[in-house]
Every structure is written in C-alpha cells, then in structure tokens.
Short mmCIF file of C-alpha atoms in Angstrom, two decimals:
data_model
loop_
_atom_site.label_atom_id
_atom_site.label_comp_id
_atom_site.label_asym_id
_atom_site.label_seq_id
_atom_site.Cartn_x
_atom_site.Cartn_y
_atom_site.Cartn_z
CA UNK A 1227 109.20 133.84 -63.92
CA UNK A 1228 108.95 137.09 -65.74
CA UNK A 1229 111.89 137.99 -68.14
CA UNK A 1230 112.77 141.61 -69.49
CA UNK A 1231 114.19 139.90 -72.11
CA UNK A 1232 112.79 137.85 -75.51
CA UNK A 1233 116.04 136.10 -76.19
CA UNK A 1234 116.56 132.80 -73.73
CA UNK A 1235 119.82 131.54 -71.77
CA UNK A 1236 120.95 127.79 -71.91
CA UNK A 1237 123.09 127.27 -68.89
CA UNK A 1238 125.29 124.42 -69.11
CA UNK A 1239 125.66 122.31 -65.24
CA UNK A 1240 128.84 120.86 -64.55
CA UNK A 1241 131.01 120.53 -60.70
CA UNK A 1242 130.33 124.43 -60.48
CA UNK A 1243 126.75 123.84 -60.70
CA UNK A 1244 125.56 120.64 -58.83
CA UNK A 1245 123.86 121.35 -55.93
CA UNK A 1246 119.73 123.02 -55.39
CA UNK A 1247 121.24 126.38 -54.12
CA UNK A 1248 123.20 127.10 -57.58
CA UNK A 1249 120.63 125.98 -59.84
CA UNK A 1250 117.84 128.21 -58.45
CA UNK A 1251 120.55 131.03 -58.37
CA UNK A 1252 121.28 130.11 -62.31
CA UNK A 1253 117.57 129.99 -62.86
CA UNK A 1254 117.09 133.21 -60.95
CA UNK A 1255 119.58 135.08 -62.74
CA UNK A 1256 118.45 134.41 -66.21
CA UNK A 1257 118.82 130.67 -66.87
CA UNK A 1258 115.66 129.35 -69.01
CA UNK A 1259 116.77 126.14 -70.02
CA UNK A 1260 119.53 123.80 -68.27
CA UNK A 1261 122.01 121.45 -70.20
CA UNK A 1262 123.03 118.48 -68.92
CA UNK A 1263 126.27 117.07 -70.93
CA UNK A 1264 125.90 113.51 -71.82
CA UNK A 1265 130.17 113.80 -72.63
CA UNK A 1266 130.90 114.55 -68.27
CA UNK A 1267 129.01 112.43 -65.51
CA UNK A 1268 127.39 109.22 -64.98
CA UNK A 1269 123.88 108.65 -65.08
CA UNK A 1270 123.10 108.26 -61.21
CA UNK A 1271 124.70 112.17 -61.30
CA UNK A 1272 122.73 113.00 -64.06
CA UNK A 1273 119.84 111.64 -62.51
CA UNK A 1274 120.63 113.86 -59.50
CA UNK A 1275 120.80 117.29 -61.28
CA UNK A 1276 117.52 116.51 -63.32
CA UNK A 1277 115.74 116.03 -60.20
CA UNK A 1278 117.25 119.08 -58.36
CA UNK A 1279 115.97 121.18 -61.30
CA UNK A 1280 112.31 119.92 -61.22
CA UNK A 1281 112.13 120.96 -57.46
CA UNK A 1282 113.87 124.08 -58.49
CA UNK A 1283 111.14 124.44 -61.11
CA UNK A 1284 108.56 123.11 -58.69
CA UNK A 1285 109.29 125.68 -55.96
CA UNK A 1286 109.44 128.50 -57.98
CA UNK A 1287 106.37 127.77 -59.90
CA UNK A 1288 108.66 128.34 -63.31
CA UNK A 1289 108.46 125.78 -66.17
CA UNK A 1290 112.53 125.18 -66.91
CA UNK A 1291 113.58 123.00 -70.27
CA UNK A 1292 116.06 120.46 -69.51
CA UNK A 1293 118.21 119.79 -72.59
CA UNK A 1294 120.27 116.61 -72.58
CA UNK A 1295 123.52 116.77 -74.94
CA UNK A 1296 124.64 113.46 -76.60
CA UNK A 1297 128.15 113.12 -76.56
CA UNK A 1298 128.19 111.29 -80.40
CA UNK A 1299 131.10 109.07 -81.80
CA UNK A 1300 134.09 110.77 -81.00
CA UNK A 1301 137.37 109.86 -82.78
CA UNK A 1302 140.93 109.41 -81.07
CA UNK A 1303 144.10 108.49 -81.80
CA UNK A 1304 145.48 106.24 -79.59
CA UNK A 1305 148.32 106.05 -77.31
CA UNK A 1306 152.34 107.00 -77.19
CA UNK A 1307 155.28 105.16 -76.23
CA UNK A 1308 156.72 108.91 -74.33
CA UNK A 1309 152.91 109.75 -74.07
CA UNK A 1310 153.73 112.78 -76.49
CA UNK A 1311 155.70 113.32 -79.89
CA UNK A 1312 156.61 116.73 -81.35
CA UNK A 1313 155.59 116.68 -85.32
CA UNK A 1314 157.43 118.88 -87.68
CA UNK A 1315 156.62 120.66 -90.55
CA UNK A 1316 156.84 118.79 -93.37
CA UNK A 1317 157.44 115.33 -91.30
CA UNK A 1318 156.10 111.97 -92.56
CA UNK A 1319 153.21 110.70 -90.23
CA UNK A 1320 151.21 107.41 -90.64
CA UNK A 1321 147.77 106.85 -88.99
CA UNK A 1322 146.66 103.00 -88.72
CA UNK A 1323 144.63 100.68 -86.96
CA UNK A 1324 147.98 98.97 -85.30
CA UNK A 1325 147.55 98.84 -81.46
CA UNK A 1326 150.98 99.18 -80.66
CA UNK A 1327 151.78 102.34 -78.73
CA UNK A 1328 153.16 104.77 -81.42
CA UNK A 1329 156.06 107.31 -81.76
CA UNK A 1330 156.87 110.54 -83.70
CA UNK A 1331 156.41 108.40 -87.02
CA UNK A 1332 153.13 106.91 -86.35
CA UNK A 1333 149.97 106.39 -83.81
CA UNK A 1334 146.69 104.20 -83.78
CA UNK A 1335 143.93 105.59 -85.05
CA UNK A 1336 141.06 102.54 -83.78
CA UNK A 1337 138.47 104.05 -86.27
CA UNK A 1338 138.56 102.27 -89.84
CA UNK A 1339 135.30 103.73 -91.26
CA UNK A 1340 137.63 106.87 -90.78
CA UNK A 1341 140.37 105.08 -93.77
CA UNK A 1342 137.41 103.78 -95.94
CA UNK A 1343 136.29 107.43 -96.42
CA UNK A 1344 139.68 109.17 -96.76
CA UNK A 1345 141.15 110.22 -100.32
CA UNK A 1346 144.41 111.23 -100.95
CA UNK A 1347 144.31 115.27 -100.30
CA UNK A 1348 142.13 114.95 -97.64
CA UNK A 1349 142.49 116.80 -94.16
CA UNK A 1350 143.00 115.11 -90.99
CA UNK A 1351 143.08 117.92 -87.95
CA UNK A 1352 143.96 116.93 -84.42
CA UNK A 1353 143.66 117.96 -81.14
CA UNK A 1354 141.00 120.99 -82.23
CA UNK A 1355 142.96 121.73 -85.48
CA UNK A 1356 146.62 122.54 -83.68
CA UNK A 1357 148.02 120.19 -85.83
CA UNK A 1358 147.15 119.49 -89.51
CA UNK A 1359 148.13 116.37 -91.44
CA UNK A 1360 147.35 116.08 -95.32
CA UNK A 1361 146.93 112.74 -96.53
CA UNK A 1362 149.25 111.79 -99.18
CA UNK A 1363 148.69 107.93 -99.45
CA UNK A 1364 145.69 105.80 -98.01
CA UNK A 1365 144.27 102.29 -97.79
CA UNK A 1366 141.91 100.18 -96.08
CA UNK A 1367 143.94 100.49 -92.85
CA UNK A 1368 146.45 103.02 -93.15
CA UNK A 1369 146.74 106.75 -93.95
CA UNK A 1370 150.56 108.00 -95.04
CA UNK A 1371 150.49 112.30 -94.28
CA UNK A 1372 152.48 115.34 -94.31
CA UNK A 1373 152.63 117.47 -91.31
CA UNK A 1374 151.73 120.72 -92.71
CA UNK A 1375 150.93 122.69 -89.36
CA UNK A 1376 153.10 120.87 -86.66
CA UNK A 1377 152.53 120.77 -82.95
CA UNK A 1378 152.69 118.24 -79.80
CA UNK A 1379 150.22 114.95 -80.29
CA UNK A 1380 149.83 113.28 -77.41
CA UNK A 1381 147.33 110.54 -76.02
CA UNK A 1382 143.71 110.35 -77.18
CA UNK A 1383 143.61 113.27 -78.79
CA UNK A 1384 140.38 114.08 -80.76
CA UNK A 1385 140.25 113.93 -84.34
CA UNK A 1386 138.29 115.79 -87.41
CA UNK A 1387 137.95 114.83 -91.02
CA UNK A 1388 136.37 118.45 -92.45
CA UNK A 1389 136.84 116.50 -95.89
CA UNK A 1390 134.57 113.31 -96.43
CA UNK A 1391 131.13 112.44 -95.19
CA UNK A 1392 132.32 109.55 -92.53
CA UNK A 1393 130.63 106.38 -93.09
CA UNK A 1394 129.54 106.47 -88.90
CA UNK A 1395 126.46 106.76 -87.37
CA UNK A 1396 125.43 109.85 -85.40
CA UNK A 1397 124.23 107.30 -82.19
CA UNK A 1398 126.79 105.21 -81.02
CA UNK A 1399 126.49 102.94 -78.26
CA UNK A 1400 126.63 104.86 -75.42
CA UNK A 1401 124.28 107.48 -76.90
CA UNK A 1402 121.96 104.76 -77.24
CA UNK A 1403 122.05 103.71 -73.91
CA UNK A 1404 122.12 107.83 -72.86
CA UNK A 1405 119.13 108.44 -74.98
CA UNK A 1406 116.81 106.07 -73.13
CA UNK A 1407 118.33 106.87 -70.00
CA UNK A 1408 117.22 110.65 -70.45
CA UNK A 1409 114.19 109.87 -72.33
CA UNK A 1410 113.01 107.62 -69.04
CA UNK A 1411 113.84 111.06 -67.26
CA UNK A 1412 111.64 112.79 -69.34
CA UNK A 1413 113.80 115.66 -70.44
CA UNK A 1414 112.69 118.40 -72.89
CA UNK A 1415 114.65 118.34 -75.75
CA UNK A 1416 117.92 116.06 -76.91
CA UNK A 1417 120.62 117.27 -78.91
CA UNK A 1418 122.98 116.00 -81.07
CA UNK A 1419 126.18 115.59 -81.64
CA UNK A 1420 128.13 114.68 -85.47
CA UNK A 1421 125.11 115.41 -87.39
CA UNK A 1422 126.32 114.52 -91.23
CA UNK A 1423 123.06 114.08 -92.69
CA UNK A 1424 118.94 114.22 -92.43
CA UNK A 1425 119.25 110.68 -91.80
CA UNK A 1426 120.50 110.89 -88.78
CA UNK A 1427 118.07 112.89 -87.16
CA UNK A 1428 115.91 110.11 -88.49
CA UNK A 1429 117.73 107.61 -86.63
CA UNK A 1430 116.93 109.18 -83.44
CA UNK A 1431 113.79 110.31 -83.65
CA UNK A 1432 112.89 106.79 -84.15
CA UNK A 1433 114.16 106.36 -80.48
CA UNK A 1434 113.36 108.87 -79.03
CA UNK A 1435 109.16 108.03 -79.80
CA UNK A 1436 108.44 111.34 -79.25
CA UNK A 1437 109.39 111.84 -75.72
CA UNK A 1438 111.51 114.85 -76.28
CA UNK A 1439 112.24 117.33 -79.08
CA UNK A 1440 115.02 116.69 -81.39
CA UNK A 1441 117.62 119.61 -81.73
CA UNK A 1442 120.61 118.90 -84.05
CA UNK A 1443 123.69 120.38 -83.50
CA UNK A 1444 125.71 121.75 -86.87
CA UNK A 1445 129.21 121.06 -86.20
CA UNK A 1446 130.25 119.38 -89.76
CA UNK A 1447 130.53 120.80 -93.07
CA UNK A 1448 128.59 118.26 -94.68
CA UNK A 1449 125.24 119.53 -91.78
CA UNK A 1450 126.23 122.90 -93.38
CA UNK A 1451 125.72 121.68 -97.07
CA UNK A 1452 122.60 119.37 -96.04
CA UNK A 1453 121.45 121.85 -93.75
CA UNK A 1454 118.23 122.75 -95.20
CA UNK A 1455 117.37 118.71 -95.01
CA UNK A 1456 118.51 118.82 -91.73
CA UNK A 1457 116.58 121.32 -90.47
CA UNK A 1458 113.33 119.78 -92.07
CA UNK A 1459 113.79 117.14 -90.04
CA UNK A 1460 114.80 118.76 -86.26
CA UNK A 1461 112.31 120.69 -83.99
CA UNK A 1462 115.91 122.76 -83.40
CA UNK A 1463 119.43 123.29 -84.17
CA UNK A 1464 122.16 124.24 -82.61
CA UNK A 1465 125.11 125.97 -83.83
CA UNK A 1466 127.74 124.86 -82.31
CA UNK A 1467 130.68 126.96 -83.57
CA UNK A 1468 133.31 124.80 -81.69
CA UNK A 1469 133.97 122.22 -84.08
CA UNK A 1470 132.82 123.96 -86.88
CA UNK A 1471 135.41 126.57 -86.72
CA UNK A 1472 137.89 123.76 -86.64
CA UNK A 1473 137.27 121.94 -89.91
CA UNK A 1474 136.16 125.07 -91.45
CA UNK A 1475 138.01 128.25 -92.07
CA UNK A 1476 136.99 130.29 -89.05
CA UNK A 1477 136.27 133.26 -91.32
CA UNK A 1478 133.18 131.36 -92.73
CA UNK A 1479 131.65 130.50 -89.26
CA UNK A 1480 129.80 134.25 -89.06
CA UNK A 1481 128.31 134.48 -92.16
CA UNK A 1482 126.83 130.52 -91.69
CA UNK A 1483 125.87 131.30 -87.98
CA UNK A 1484 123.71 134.30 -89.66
CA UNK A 1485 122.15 132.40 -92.83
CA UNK A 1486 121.44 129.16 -90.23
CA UNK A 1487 119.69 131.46 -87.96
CA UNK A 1488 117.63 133.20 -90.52
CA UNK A 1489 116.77 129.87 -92.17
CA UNK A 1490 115.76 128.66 -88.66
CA UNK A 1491 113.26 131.80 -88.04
CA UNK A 1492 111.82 131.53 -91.38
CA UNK A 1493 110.45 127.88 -90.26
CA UNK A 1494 109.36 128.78 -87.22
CA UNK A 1495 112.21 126.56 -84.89
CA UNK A 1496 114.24 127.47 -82.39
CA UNK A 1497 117.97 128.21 -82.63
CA UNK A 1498 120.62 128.15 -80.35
CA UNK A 1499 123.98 129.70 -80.78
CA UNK A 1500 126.85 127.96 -79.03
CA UNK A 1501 130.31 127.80 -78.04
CA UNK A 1502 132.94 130.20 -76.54
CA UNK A 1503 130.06 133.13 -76.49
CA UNK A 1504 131.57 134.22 -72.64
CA UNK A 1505 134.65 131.67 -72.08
CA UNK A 1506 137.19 134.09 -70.48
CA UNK A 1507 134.10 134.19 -67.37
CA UNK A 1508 135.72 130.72 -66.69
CA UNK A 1509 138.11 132.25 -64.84
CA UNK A 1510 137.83 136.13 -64.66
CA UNK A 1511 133.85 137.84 -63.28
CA UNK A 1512 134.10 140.05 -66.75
CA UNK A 1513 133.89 139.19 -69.93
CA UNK A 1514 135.91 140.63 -72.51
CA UNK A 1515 134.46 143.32 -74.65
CA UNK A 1516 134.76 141.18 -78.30
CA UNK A 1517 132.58 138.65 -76.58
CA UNK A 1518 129.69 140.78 -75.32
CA UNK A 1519 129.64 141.69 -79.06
CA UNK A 1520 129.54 138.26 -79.97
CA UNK A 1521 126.92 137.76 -77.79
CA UNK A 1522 124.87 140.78 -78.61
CA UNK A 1523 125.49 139.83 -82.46
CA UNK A 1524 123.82 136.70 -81.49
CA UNK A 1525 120.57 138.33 -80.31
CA UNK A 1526 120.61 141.16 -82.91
CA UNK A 1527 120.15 137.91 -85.62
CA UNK A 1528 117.12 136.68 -84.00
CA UNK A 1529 118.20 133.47 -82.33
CA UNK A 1530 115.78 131.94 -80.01
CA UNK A 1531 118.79 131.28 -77.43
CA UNK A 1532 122.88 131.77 -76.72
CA UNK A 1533 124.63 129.48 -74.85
CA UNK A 1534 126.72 128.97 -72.36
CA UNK A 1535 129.15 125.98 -71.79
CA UNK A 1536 132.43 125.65 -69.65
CA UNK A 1537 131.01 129.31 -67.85
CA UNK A 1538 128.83 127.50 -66.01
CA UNK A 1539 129.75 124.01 -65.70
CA UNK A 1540 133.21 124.46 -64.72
CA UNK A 1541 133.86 127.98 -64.34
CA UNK A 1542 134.59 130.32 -60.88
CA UNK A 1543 131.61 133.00 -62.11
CA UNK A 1544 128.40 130.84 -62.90
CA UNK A 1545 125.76 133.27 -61.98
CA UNK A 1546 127.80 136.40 -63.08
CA UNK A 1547 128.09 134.75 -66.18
CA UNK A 1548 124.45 133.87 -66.74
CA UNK A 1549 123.68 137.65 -65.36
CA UNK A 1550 126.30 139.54 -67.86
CA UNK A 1551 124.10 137.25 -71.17
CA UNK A 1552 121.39 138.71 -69.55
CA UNK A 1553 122.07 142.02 -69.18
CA UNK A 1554 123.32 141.83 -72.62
CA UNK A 1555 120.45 140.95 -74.12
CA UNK A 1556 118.20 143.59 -71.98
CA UNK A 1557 120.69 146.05 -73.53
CA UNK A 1558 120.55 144.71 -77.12
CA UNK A 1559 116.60 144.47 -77.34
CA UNK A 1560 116.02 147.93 -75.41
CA UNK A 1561 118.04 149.42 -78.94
CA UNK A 1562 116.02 150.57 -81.66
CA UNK A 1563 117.98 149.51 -84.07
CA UNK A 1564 117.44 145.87 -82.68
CA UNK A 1565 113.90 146.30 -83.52
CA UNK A 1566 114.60 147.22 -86.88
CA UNK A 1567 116.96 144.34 -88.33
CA UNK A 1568 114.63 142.07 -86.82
CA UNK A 1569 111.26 143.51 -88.81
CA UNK A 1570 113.53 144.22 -91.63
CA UNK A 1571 114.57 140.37 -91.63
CA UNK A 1572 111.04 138.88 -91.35
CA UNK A 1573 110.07 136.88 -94.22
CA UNK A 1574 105.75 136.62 -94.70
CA UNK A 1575 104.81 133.58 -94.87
CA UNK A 1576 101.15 132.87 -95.69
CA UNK A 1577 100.85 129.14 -96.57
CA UNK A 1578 98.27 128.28 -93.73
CA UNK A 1579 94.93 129.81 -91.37
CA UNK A 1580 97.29 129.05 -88.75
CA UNK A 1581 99.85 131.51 -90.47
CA UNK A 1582 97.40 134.45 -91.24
CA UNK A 1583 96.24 134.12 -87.71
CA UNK A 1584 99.53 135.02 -85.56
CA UNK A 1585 100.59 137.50 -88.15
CA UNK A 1586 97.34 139.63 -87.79
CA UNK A 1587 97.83 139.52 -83.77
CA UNK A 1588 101.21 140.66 -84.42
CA UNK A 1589 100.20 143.73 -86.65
CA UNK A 1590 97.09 144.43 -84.33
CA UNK A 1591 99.73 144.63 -81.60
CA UNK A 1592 101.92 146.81 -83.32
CA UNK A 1593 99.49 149.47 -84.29
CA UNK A 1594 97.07 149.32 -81.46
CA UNK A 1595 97.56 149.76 -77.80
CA UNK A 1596 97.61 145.76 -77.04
CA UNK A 1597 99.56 144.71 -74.36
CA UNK A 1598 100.42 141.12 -74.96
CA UNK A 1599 99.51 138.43 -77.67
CA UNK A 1600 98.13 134.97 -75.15
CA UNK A 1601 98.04 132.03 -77.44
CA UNK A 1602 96.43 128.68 -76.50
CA UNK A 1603 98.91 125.71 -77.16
CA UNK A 1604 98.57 121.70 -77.34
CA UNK A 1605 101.43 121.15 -79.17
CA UNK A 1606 103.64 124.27 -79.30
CA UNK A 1607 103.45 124.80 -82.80
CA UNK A 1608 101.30 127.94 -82.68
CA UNK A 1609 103.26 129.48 -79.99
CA UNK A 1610 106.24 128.28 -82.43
CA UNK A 1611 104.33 130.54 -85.08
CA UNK A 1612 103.84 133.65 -83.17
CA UNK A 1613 107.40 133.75 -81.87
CA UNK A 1614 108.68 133.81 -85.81
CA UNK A 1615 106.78 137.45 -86.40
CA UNK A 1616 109.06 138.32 -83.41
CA UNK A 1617 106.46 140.77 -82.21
CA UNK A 1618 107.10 143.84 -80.23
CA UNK A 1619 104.72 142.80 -77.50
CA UNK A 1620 104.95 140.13 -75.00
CA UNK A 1621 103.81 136.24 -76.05
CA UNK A 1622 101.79 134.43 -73.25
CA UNK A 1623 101.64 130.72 -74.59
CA UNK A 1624 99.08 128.82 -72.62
CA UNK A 1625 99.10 125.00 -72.32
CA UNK A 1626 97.28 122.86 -70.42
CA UNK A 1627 100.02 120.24 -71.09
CA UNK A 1628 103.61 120.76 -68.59
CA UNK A 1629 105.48 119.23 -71.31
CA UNK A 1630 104.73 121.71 -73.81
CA UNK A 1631 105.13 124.98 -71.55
CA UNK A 1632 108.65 122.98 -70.88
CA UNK A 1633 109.98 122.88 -74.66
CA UNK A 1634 108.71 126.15 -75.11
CA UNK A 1635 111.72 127.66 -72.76
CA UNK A 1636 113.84 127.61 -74.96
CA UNK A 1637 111.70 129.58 -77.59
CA UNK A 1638 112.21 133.37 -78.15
CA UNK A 1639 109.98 135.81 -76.31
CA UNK A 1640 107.75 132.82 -74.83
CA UNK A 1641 106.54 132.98 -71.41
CA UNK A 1642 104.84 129.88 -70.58
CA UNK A 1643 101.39 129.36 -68.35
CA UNK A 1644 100.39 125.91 -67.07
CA UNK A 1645 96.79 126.03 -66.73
CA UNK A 1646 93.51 123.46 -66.48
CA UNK A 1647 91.77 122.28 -69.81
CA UNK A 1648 89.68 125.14 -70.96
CA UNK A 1649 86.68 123.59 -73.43
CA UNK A 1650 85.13 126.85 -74.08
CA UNK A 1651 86.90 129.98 -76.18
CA UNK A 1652 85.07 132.43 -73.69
CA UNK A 1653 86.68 130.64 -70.82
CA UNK A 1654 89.95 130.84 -72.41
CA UNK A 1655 90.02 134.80 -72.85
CA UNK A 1656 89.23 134.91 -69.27
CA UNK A 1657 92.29 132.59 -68.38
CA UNK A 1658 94.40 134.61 -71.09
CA UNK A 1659 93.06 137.96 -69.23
CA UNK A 1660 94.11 136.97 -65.43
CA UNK A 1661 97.69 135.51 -67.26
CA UNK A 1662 98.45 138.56 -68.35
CA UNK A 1663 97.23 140.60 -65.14
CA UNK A 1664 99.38 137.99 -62.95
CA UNK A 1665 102.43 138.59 -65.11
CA UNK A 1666 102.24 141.80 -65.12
CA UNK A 1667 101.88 142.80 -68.56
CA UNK A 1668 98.79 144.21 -68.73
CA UNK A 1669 96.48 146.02 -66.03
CA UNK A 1670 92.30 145.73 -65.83
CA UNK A 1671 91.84 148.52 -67.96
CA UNK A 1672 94.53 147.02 -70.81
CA UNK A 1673 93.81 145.01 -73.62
CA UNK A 1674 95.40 141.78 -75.21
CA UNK A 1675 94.85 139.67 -78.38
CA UNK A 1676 93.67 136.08 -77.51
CA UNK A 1677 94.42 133.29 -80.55
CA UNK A 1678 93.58 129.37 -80.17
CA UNK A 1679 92.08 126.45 -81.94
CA UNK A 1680 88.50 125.62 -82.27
CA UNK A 1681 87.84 122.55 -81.20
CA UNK A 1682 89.99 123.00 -78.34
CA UNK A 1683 92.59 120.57 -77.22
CA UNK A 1684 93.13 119.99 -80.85
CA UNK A 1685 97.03 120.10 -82.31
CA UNK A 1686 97.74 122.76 -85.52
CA UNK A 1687 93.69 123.94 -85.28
CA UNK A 1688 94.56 127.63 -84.47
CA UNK A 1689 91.57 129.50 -86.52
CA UNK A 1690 90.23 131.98 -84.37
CA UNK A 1691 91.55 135.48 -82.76
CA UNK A 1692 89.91 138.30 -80.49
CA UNK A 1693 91.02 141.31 -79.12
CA UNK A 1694 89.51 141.16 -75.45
CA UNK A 1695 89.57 143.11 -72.47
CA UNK A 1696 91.63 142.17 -69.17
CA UNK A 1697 88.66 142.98 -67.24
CA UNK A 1698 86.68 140.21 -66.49
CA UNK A 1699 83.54 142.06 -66.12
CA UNK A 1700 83.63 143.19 -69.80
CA UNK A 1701 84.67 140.24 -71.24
CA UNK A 1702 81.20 138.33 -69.26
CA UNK A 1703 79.21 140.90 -70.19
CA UNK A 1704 80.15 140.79 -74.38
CA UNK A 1705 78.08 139.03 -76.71
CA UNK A 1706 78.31 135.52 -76.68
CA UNK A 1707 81.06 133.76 -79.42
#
C-alpha cells in the first residue's frame, strides 16, 4: 500500500481495536506496523488479533509488521489495610518484604533484589513519580525514607529506582513464556521492556533464535548511559519516554530522544519514538496543538517511526488518531526545511562496498531525474542501508523472503515488494522496473536506480548498481551484464 509519507505509524490494538473491520481501517489510514501489548490480554486474544492482521495483510496484498511488547518485571508495592494512605511531606515511610497489609507508616514491597541494590540517598518514585521517597536507612530487607513529594499510595502501585542498576533480569517468567508464545506466532519484531544493560538484549536474543528482530526499549537511565552497547546489540530501539521521564528530570528527555535517534540513523536501525505523542485523542477527535509539534519534532529528527499507545488501544478516535500522525507527517516532510535538517544531519559513512553502493544511488537520485532507488533484499540490511542516506526519492526494497518485506515496515521510507527468486541481475531490473510502474512511482518513459548482490540470494553481498529504464523493451534490448 502506497504511502505519501517516509516516516511509519505503530498503532497500538487494545478493546478499541479488536475486531477485522478496525484493523484494516487502522491499516488503511496509515498504520504500518501493529503492536500487540504483552502487559493487556491473554494469549488465546492475542492469538486472535495476530491472525486478524495477517488476513488484513492478506486481503489487501500489504506486508504489515506485527510488533509484540514484553511486559518485563514490573515492581509493586503491595497492599493496604484502608486500601490507600495519604503520605506527607517530610513523613517517615518504611518499605519491606513483610506481607502484612500496611498503613501510612509502611507497605510491602515483595521485590528484595530491589533492597540489595539500594544506598542510602537513593530515589524510590511511586505510582509514575507522584510520590517521591528518599532513602535514609537500608538493609537486606528494609528501606527507612522521607517523603519528600507526598501524595495518595494505594494498592500495587508501580515502582522506579532511577538510582541503581537493579540486580533483575530483563525476562521474567511470564516474558519467557510470552516470548515463545509470540515467537510460535511468528511476529516481526519483539520489544523490550527494563532494558539496564547489553546483556540483556543478549538474554533474549538467545531465545528468540532468530525468529524475530530484537528492538529494545530505553526506559532506564542506566540504557541511557549503556546506550551505545545497547544499541550494538538490538536490530531497534525504542524510546519510550514514559518511564524515562519519570526517573529522569523531564527536561533531559528531548535532548536524549534527539542524540538516541541520531545515534540510531548513523547505524543504520530503526527507531521508534514512543509515549504520550497524541494522548488527549483518547478521549477528544483533536489533538492538542503542543502534541502535533511533538509529533512533527519526532519526524523532523529522522526517526524511522512514532507511536501510538492508549490512542488506539483504548481510546474513542482510533482511526482519527492514526490519520492526524499521518497527516502530520505528510505536512512535516512536504517542508523544505525538513529536507534540510535531515541532509544536514547525515553522517558518511564509508566502511564497506555495501556502503559506497546505496550512497551513490542516493546522490545519482538527487542530481538526476531518477524516480525511485529498488534495492534487492535477503536479509534487510541493504534496504537498512539505503534508508540511513534518507534519500529524497522513493526506496522500493525487494525480497523474495515475506519475513523480510515484514520487518522492513517499520523502516523509514521503505515500501516493501514480495516477489519470486530472481537468479539473474537482468531479471531483477525488469522486476525492479514493473515495481516501480505498479506503485506508481515511475512511468515507462522514467528511470530508476537498481542495487543488489551478486550472487543473488546471498545476505550483506550488495556490490553492484545500474541506472535502468522502466521500459521493458529498453532494458531487453541493452547490452548484456
């Protein structure tokens, strides 16, 4: 399905987005890649949506990335006696691994890695940082604060420690169990949650066995510090500016949205930005001005994708949210100015063929009258590579493999063709010429550039590119390759 956009829309599904007639609206409106929340549903529901979205996909001939979203370890305090307790400033509060219902001088907290890390000074923030609590004393099973911003704690409330690397790991048991549920599914990509460290993405990806791309979410100040590990070790991130802006000032979230996302073009992975980008379209069918600009901020850095959560899931507007991101973005890219922070941010890089390749069918698009740039794909990773020189012209990516045309969804400016094997470069300009006819990007009398991989079928073997006709009857008739 053609887009008049580059930038891509993850739709979150949710009770406001369950059934084959809202998903094909979502998906018609804009929606390239669908996120199914690991946190909401069981797996007999998820199983449900993933299959509606395959036949949505199926009958509308569109590949559509499915994105599952691990919930991670999430910490709670436990229960209340009254079910809630006001805090005061400057009260006494103690945390602890006691059971016993608690009261306005103490609660459960059922997560002891949680006292093994903490140091006196340290942070604890509940319920989404509404309250903060300053550790003044600690032990193996206790933690003695202050209340230093007080506020109602009631049941279960989440947690955040912004202050210590927690000795947990990023997979608990039910992500476990969720990851080979989702994996047997065979979704796209798998994000997740409470990434501290490279290790973690480790972790999964030894589960996963390559049956989906990784994408780690940054949501902890330690993924900030180790980000550059991080991101070695991902096929994506996400910045999720939810929890982030809780156990960080909120003032630092913009400028580490914009260095993650320039960091993330420079290596050639997709980046989503996350969280609260439309959220008063839960309930209203406009958006308020400050978050169109936080939208269009998000496309004006380059990211691959912006995302939208609650808005769809659970909102009233779920297709006039997913068509106001897109008409944003339409808007934002049609600006020459867009244009021009986006060449003015691209970094060269050189260090392969592969490299010198896309970036000379970028710069012959730019300066010639080339219509599109068709790349030939096993992998992804040289339709990965074209999309980083963010080139003016449409990107055809061509795959012979579903799977690949899938995970490249959520890539900026990629639209994906499913096609047969194709053994012989002549062959694939042909293919890359009626693409780009079909899509309507170019016309018969039009020219594209072609790149791909000699031998074909080959992963990371892109080494050849020609600028060829989109008539067939030229492209027969040149000289032989």
């Amino acid at each position: 399905m053609r887009r008049l956009r580059n930038v891509k829309i993850v739709a979150t599904l949710g009770p406001a987005s369950d059934d084959y007639e809202m998903i094909r609206a979502l998906h018609e409106a804009g929606a390239d890649v669908f996120r199914l929340n690991m946190s909401h549903g069981s797996h007999d529901e998820i199983r449900e949506k993933h299959r509606i979205i395959r036949r949505v996909e199926k009958d509308l001939d569109s590949p559509i990335a499915i994105l599952a979203d691990l919930q991670g370890p999430k910490l709670r305090v436990g229960v209340f006696t009254n079910e809630a307790e006001e805090l005061v400033e400057g009260a006494s509060f103690r945390m602890d691994l006691d059971e016993a219902a608690g009261d306005v001088s103490r609660v459960c907290l059922p997560h002891p890695e949680i006292f093994q890390a903490l140091e006196p000074g340290a942070k604890l923030l509940v319920n989404d940082g509404k309250i903060q609590l300053r550790v003044k004393e600690c032990g193996a099973d206790f933690a003695d604060c202050i209340v230093e911003t007080p506020g109602t704690i009631s049941n279960r409330k989440g947690v955040n420690v912004p202050d210590v690397v927690l000795p947990l790991a990023a997979l608990s048991e039910k992500d476990r169990d969720d990851l080979e549920f989702v994996c047997g599914l065979g979704v796209d990509w798998l994000a997740l949650s409470f990434v501290q460290r490279a290790e973690d993405v480790q972790e999964a990806r030894a589960l996963v066995q390559g049956r989906a791309a990784v994408l780690s979410k940054i949501e902890k100040p330690s993924a900030v510090t180790g980000f550059d590990a991080i991101l070695a070790e991902s096929d994506g991130i996400m910045v999720a500016r939810g929890d982030l802006g809780v156990e960080l000032p909120v003032q630092n979230v913009p400028p580490i949205q914009k260095r993650m996302v320039r960091r993330c073009r420079r290596a050639g992975k997709p980046v989503i930005v996350a969280t609260q980008m439309l959220e008063s379209m839960i309930e209203s069918p406009m958006p308020t001005r400050a978050e169109v600009s936080d939208v269009a901020t998000a496309i004006y850095e380059g990211a691959d994708a912006v995302m939208l959560s609650a808005e769809s899931a659970a909102g009233s507007y779920p297709i006039e949210a997913v068509t106001t991101m897109n008409n944003v973005a339409i808007e934002v890219e049609m600006d020459p100015t867009y244009t021009q922070i986006i060449e003015s941010s691209r970094t060269a890089e050189r260090a392969s063929v592969a490299d010198a390749i896309v970036s000379a069918a970028r710069e012959i698009a730019e300066t010639t009258e080339v219509k599109a740039i068709c790349c030939f794909t096993e992998s992804g990773t040289t339709a990965l590579l074209v999309a980083r020189e963010k080139p003016r012209v449409p990107i055809i990516a061509m795959t012979s493999l579903r799977g690949t045309a899938r995970r490249l969804a959520l890539t900026w400016g990629t639209n994906c063709v499913v096609i047969g094997e194709v053994n012989q470069f002549k062959m694939a300009v042909v293919s890359a010429a009626r693409a780009a006819r079909s899509l309507g990007y170019a016309g018969p009398e039009d020219q594209i550039v072609v790149t791909a991989g000699l031998p074909f079928n080959v992963p990371g073997s892109t080494n050849i590119l020609r600028v060829a006709p989109c008539d067939e009857r030229l492209i027969f008739t040149a000289d032989p390759e």
